[in-house]
Coordinates of C-alpha atoms and ligand atoms in Angstrom, one line a residue:
M1 CA 0.1 0.4 -0.2
S2 CA 1.4 3.7 -1.1
Q3 CA 2.0 5.7 1.7
E4 CA -0.6 8.6 1.7
L5 CA 1.0 11.8 0.8
G6 CA 0.1 15.7 1.9
R7 CA -2.8 17.2 0.2
L8 CA -3.1 20.7 -0.7
E9 CA -5.2 21.8 1.7
D10 CA -2.9 20.8 4.4
L11 CA -0.9 23.8 3.4
P12 CA -1.3 27.4 4.6
Q13 CA -3.5 29.7 2.3
D14 CA -0.9 32.1 2.4
Y15 CA 2.1 29.9 1.2
R16 CA -0.3 28.6 -1.5
D17 CA -0.6 32.1 -2.8
D18 CA 2.8 32.6 -2.8
L19 CA 3.6 29.5 -5.0
K20 CA 0.5 30.4 -7.3
A21 CA 1.9 34.0 -7.8
L22 CA 5.2 32.4 -8.8
N23 CA 4.1 29.6 -11.0
L24 CA 5.0 27.0 -8.6
V25 CA 3.0 23.8 -7.7
P26 CA 3.7 21.5 -5.0
L27 CA 4.1 18.0 -6.4
W28 CA 3.1 15.8 -3.6
P29 CA -0.9 16.6 -3.7
S30 CA -0.6 15.3 -7.3
L31 CA 1.8 12.7 -7.0
R32 CA -0.4 9.6 -6.9
A33 CA -2.9 11.0 -9.4
V34 CA 0.0 11.0 -12.2
L35 CA 1.9 8.1 -11.0
P36 CA -0.7 5.7 -9.6
P37 CA 0.3 2.1 -8.3
R38 CA 1.2 -0.5 -11.2
V39 CA -1.7 0.7 -13.5
P40 CA -2.0 3.8 -15.1
T41 CA -5.2 5.7 -15.5
R42 CA -7.1 5.5 -18.1
A43 CA -9.8 7.8 -19.8
T44 CA -10.1 5.4 -22.8
L45 CA -13.6 3.7 -22.0
A46 CA -14.4 0.6 -24.6
T47 CA -16.8 1.8 -27.0
H48 CA -18.4 0.5 -30.0
W49 CA -19.8 2.0 -33.0
P50 CA -22.5 0.2 -34.9
Y51 CA -22.2 0.7 -38.4
A52 CA -26.1 0.3 -38.6
S53 CA -26.8 3.2 -36.6
L54 CA -24.2 5.4 -37.5
K55 CA -24.9 5.0 -41.4
P56 CA -28.2 6.8 -42.1
L57 CA -26.7 9.8 -39.9
L58 CA -23.7 9.9 -42.1
L59 CA -25.8 9.9 -45.6
K60 CA -27.9 12.6 -43.9
A61 CA -24.7 14.8 -43.6
G62 CA -24.7 13.9 -47.1
E63 CA -27.7 15.7 -47.6
L64 CA -27.2 18.4 -45.3
T65 CA -23.4 19.5 -45.8
P66 CA -22.1 19.7 -49.5
I67 CA -18.6 18.8 -49.9
E68 CA -17.3 22.1 -50.7
K69 CA -18.6 23.0 -47.2
A70 CA -17.2 20.2 -45.3
E71 CA -13.8 19.7 -47.1
R72 CA -13.8 15.9 -45.6
R73 CA -17.5 15.0 -44.7
V74 CA -16.9 12.7 -41.9
L75 CA -18.5 11.8 -38.3
V76 CA -15.8 11.6 -35.9
L77 CA -16.2 8.2 -33.8
A78 CA -15.5 9.8 -30.4
N79 CA -14.6 8.5 -27.1
P80 CA -16.9 9.4 -24.2
G81 CA -14.1 8.8 -21.7
H82 CA -12.0 11.7 -23.3
G83 CA -15.2 13.8 -23.9
L84 CA -16.5 13.7 -27.3
E85 CA -15.3 17.3 -28.1
N86 CA -11.7 16.3 -28.1
M87 CA -12.5 13.4 -31.2
K88 CA -10.0 10.9 -29.6
A89 CA -10.9 7.1 -29.8
S90 CA -7.8 6.5 -27.6
P91 CA -4.8 8.8 -26.5
A92 CA -3.4 8.4 -29.7
M93 CA -6.2 7.4 -32.2
Y94 CA -8.7 9.5 -33.9
L95 CA -11.1 7.7 -35.7
G96 CA -13.7 8.8 -38.4
M97 CA -16.5 7.6 -40.8
Q98 CA -15.6 9.7 -44.3
L99 CA -18.6 9.7 -46.9
L100 CA -18.0 10.7 -50.4
L101 CA -20.7 10.7 -53.4
P102 CA -20.8 10.1 -56.9
G103 CA -19.1 13.1 -58.7
E104 CA -17.6 15.0 -55.6
W105 CA -14.0 15.7 -55.0
A106 CA -12.3 16.2 -51.7
P107 CA -9.3 18.7 -52.6
S108 CA -5.4 18.3 -52.2
H109 CA -4.1 18.9 -48.9
R110 CA -1.0 17.7 -46.8
H111 CA -0.6 17.7 -43.3
T112 CA 1.5 16.4 -40.3
P113 CA -0.6 13.5 -38.8
N114 CA -0.6 10.6 -40.3
A115 CA -3.6 8.6 -41.8
V116 CA -4.6 5.5 -43.1
R117 CA -8.1 4.6 -45.0
M118 CA -9.8 1.3 -44.2
I119 CA -12.6 0.9 -47.0
V120 CA -15.9 0.0 -45.9
E121 CA -18.2 0.0 -49.0
G122 CA -19.0 1.4 -52.3
E123 CA -17.1 1.0 -55.2
G124 CA -15.6 3.9 -58.0
A125 CA -13.7 6.1 -55.7
Y126 CA -10.1 6.7 -55.5
T127 CA -7.9 8.2 -53.4
T128 CA -4.6 10.1 -54.9
V129 CA -1.6 10.0 -52.7
D130 CA 1.5 11.4 -53.5
G131 CA 0.6 11.2 -57.5
E132 CA -0.6 7.6 -57.5
K133 CA -3.9 7.1 -58.0
C134 CA -5.1 4.3 -55.1
P135 CA -8.8 2.7 -56.2
M136 CA -10.6 2.0 -53.3
S137 CA -12.6 -1.0 -52.8
R138 CA -13.9 -2.8 -49.6
G139 CA -11.4 -4.0 -47.0
D140 CA -8.3 -2.0 -48.9
L141 CA -6.2 0.0 -46.8
I142 CA -4.2 3.0 -48.1
L143 CA -1.9 4.9 -46.2
T144 CA -1.6 8.7 -46.3
P145 CA 1.4 9.0 -44.4
T146 CA 2.7 12.1 -42.6
G147 CA 3.7 15.2 -45.1
L148 CA 2.1 13.0 -48.1
W149 CA -0.5 15.5 -50.6
H150 CA -3.8 13.5 -51.0
E151 CA -7.2 14.1 -52.6
H152 CA -10.5 12.1 -53.2
G153 CA -12.7 11.6 -55.9
H154 CA -15.4 9.5 -57.0
D155 CA -16.2 8.0 -60.3
G156 CA -18.9 5.5 -59.4
K157 CA -22.6 5.5 -58.9
D158 CA -23.1 4.9 -54.9
P159 CA -22.2 6.4 -52.1
V160 CA -18.7 5.5 -50.7
V161 CA -17.5 5.4 -47.0
W162 CA -13.9 4.4 -45.3
L163 CA -12.8 4.5 -41.8
D164 CA -10.3 7.1 -41.4
V165 CA -7.3 6.3 -38.6
L166 CA -5.5 9.1 -37.9
D167 CA -2.3 10.0 -35.2
L168 CA -4.1 13.3 -34.7
P169 CA -4.5 13.2 -30.9
L170 CA -0.7 12.9 -30.4
V171 CA 0.5 15.1 -33.1
Y172 CA -2.2 17.8 -31.7
Y173 CA -0.8 17.3 -28.1
M174 CA 2.7 17.7 -29.5
E175 CA 1.7 21.1 -31.0
A176 CA 2.9 19.8 -34.0
S177 CA -0.4 19.6 -36.0
Y178 CA -1.1 21.7 -39.2
H179 CA -2.0 21.3 -42.7
V180 CA -1.2 22.7 -46.3
D181 CA -3.4 23.2 -48.8
G182 CA -2.5 22.1 -52.7
A183 CA -3.4 22.3 -56.3
R184 CA -5.2 19.1 -57.9
Q185 CA -2.2 16.2 -58.1
T186 CA -0.8 15.4 -61.5
V187 CA -1.1 11.6 -61.3
K188 CA 2.0 9.6 -62.1
Q189 CA 2.6 6.2 -63.6
G190 CA 2.7 3.1 -61.9
S191 CA 1.7 1.7 -58.2
G192 CA 3.4 0.4 -55.1
D193 CA 1.1 -2.4 -54.7
R194 CA 2.0 -3.8 -58.1
A195 CA 5.5 -3.4 -57.8
W196 CA 5.5 -4.9 -54.4
T197 CA 2.8 -7.6 -55.5
R198 CA 4.6 -10.5 -53.6
A199 CA 6.3 -10.6 -49.9
G200 CA 9.7 -12.5 -50.6
V201 CA 10.4 -11.0 -54.2
V202 CA 11.1 -7.2 -54.3
P203 CA 12.2 -4.7 -56.9
T204 CA 16.2 -5.2 -57.4
T205 CA 17.4 -1.8 -56.1
M206 CA 20.3 -1.6 -58.7
F207 CA 17.3 -1.2 -61.4
H208 CA 14.5 0.2 -58.9
R209 CA 16.0 3.0 -57.0
S210 CA 12.6 3.7 -55.0
D211 CA 13.5 7.4 -53.4
K212 CA 10.3 7.0 -51.5
R213 CA 10.0 6.4 -48.1
Y214 CA 6.6 4.6 -48.4
P215 CA 6.7 2.7 -51.2
M216 CA 3.3 0.7 -50.9
L217 CA 0.3 3.3 -50.4
R218 CA -2.4 0.7 -51.0
Y219 CA -2.8 -2.8 -49.6
P220 CA -5.7 -4.8 -51.5
W221 CA -7.9 -6.7 -49.4
V222 CA -7.8 -9.5 -51.8
D223 CA -4.0 -9.9 -51.3
T224 CA -4.3 -9.5 -47.5
R225 CA -7.2 -11.8 -47.2
A226 CA -5.6 -14.4 -49.5
A227 CA -2.3 -14.1 -47.1
L228 CA -4.5 -15.2 -43.8
V229 CA -6.6 -17.9 -46.0
A230 CA -2.8 -19.5 -47.0
M231 CA -1.4 -18.9 -43.4
A232 CA -4.2 -20.8 -41.6
A233 CA -4.1 -23.6 -44.2
N234 CA -0.2 -24.1 -43.8
E235 CA -0.1 -24.0 -40.1
P236 CA -3.4 -25.4 -39.3
D237 CA -2.4 -25.6 -35.1
L238 CA -1.6 -21.6 -35.4
D239 CA -3.7 -19.5 -33.0
C240 CA -3.2 -16.4 -33.9
V241 CA -3.6 -16.1 -37.5
Q242 CA -2.4 -12.3 -38.1
V243 CA -0.6 -10.3 -40.6
T244 CA 1.0 -6.8 -39.7
Y245 CA 0.9 -3.9 -42.3
V246 CA 4.3 -3.4 -43.3
N247 CA 6.7 -1.3 -45.3
P248 CA 7.9 -3.8 -47.9
E249 CA 11.3 -2.4 -48.4
T250 CA 12.2 -2.4 -44.6
G251 CA 9.8 -4.5 -43.0
D252 CA 8.8 -1.6 -40.4
D253 CA 5.3 -1.0 -39.4
A254 CA 3.8 0.7 -42.4
E255 CA 3.4 4.1 -40.1
N256 CA 5.6 5.4 -37.6
I257 CA 3.0 6.0 -34.8
L258 CA 0.0 3.6 -35.1
G259 CA 0.0 0.0 -36.1
F260 CA -2.4 -2.1 -38.8
Y261 CA -2.9 -5.5 -38.6
A262 CA -5.5 -8.1 -40.3
L263 CA -6.7 -11.3 -38.2
M264 CA -8.6 -14.3 -39.3
L265 CA -10.6 -15.9 -36.6
K266 CA -11.2 -20.0 -37.8
P267 CA -15.1 -21.0 -38.0
G268 CA -16.0 -20.6 -33.7
Q269 CA -12.3 -19.5 -32.7
T270 CA -12.1 -17.9 -29.5
L271 CA -9.1 -15.8 -29.2
S272 CA -7.5 -14.4 -26.0
L273 CA -5.3 -11.4 -26.4
P274 CA -3.0 -10.6 -23.5
A275 CA -3.4 -7.3 -21.6
R276 CA -0.8 -5.1 -23.5
S277 CA 0.1 -1.5 -22.9
P278 CA -1.4 0.3 -26.3
S279 CA -5.2 0.8 -26.5
Q280 CA -6.5 -0.9 -29.8
V281 CA -9.3 -0.5 -32.6
F282 CA -10.9 -3.6 -34.0
H283 CA -13.0 -3.0 -37.4
L284 CA -15.1 -6.1 -38.7
I285 CA -14.4 -6.5 -42.1
E286 CA -16.3 -9.9 -42.6
G287 CA -18.2 -12.6 -40.3
A288 CA -19.6 -11.9 -36.8
V289 CA -17.2 -11.1 -33.7
D290 CA -17.8 -10.9 -30.2
V291 CA -15.3 -8.3 -28.6
A292 CA -14.9 -8.8 -24.8
V293 CA -13.3 -6.6 -22.4
L294 CA -13.6 -5.9 -19.1
D295 CA -17.4 -6.1 -18.2
K296 CA -18.4 -5.0 -21.8
T297 CA -18.9 -7.9 -24.7
F298 CA -19.6 -5.8 -28.2
P299 CA -21.5 -8.1 -31.0
L300 CA -19.7 -7.0 -33.8
V301 CA -21.5 -7.5 -37.4
E302 CA -19.7 -6.2 -40.6
A303 CA -18.2 -2.8 -40.8
D304 CA -19.2 -2.3 -37.0
T305 CA -15.8 -0.7 -35.0
C306 CA -15.0 -0.8 -31.2
C307 CA -11.9 0.5 -29.4
T308 CA -10.5 -0.9 -26.3
P309 CA -8.1 0.7 -23.3
G310 CA -4.2 -0.1 -23.0
Y311 CA -3.7 -2.6 -20.2
E312 CA -6.7 -4.9 -20.3
A313 CA -6.9 -8.2 -21.8
V314 CA -9.1 -8.7 -25.1
T315 CA -11.2 -11.9 -26.1
L316 CA -12.1 -12.2 -29.7
K317 CA -15.1 -15.0 -30.6
N318 CA -15.8 -16.2 -33.9
R319 CA -19.8 -16.1 -33.4
S320 CA -20.2 -18.4 -36.7
A321 CA -19.1 -22.2 -36.8
E322 CA -19.2 -22.3 -40.3
E323 CA -17.2 -19.2 -41.9
P324 CA -14.2 -17.5 -41.0
A325 CA -14.1 -13.9 -40.1
F326 CA -11.7 -11.2 -40.6
V327 CA -11.0 -7.8 -38.5
F328 CA -9.0 -5.0 -39.0
I329 CA -6.8 -3.8 -35.9
A330 CA -5.0 -0.6 -35.3
D331 CA -3.4 0.1 -32.3
E332 CA -0.3 2.4 -30.8
S333 CA 2.1 -0.3 -30.4
P334 CA 4.7 1.6 -32.7
L335 CA 4.7 4.4 -30.8
H336 CA 4.9 2.7 -27.0
R337 CA 7.8 0.6 -28.7
K338 CA 9.8 3.8 -29.7
L339 CA 8.7 5.5 -26.3
G340 CA 10.2 2.5 -24.5
V341 CA 6.9 1.8 -22.5
Y342 CA 5.5 -1.0 -24.4
E343 CA 4.1 -4.2 -22.1
T344 CA 2.7 -7.4 -22.1
R345 CA 1.4 -8.4 -18.9
Ligands
LIG1 C1 -7.8 14.3 -43.2 O1 -7.3 15.0 -44.0 C2 -8.8 13.4 -43.9 O2 -7.5 13.9 -45.9 C3 -9.8 12.8 -43.2 O3 -9.6 12.3 -45.9 C4 -9.9 13.3 -41.8 C5 -9.6 14.3 -39.7 C6 -8.4 15.5 -39.3 C7 -7.4 15.8 -39.9 C8 -7.5 15.8 -41.3 C9 -8.4 13.4 -45.4 C10 -8.9 14.2 -41.1 C11 -7.9 14.7 -41.9

């Protein structure tokens, strides 16, 4: 049991006033709050955003607010534990559902926070990142790393929706968040996902000198799904059939701050993830999965999203005994590892 420390009220008022006048604060009344015993204080509440409830409100935003008045038409998935107005899913993760209607264009800009998009539904939209035109299809992951120009367009017939994941809360907290507007980009030849199309063989550097820090921007879902199915077939005893989205040149995490993964749950499988320090986000691409954390269980259906606080075990259960399930996961692991605070318990 930690020793109880002196309170602010224990100090004479004139002494407190003298401190305040000199912008001084005694540490001991706040020491236990900033450094609690064993487990950090977490504002992040386990929260579920069912797609079926948010979709009508997102489509309504399409009627209420023209794209010119929004630039990006997004409903933010805000964690009530952090205060909705702070637009955080977790300490370092921002989540938003973005709607682009046929014919609309979201103009080019670049900014310091890193973003990814996980395509939720609709065909025919594309995003141009650093001059590369990336078609958007359900389950695709498209990177928009820090500093790269990006804009979105839509040549299809139906509304397109995607999930944006950004490290905005962290970059904003660092007082390093800003954007720059730009002109429409000229689309360049070639695409990273065609150059780096198979794990194990990469373009020979002698002939193909990539000067890009992010050689692969689009990770097509057909390839990621096929990799998971092959991995499960190859190693039938493997419990955690999961892949990490990486930079294919370096093998590092695809982006600097947040980590991205795709997980396959076999029919009927229950998977217990140990308590680890980073917060996590789960987005269901395919199937039916229960996500259990603390005293809550979220019955995810396709396109649902939920988040869980760090330092808690999470159990995932495939509700189907016949079909596999596929989950997209985002977490704060790269950040925790770089800062040296990453833990598994
Ligand atoms: C942004 O640039 C996009 O480009 C989406 O689609 C969401 C949220 C906060 C800051 C920038 C986009 C964003 C964002």
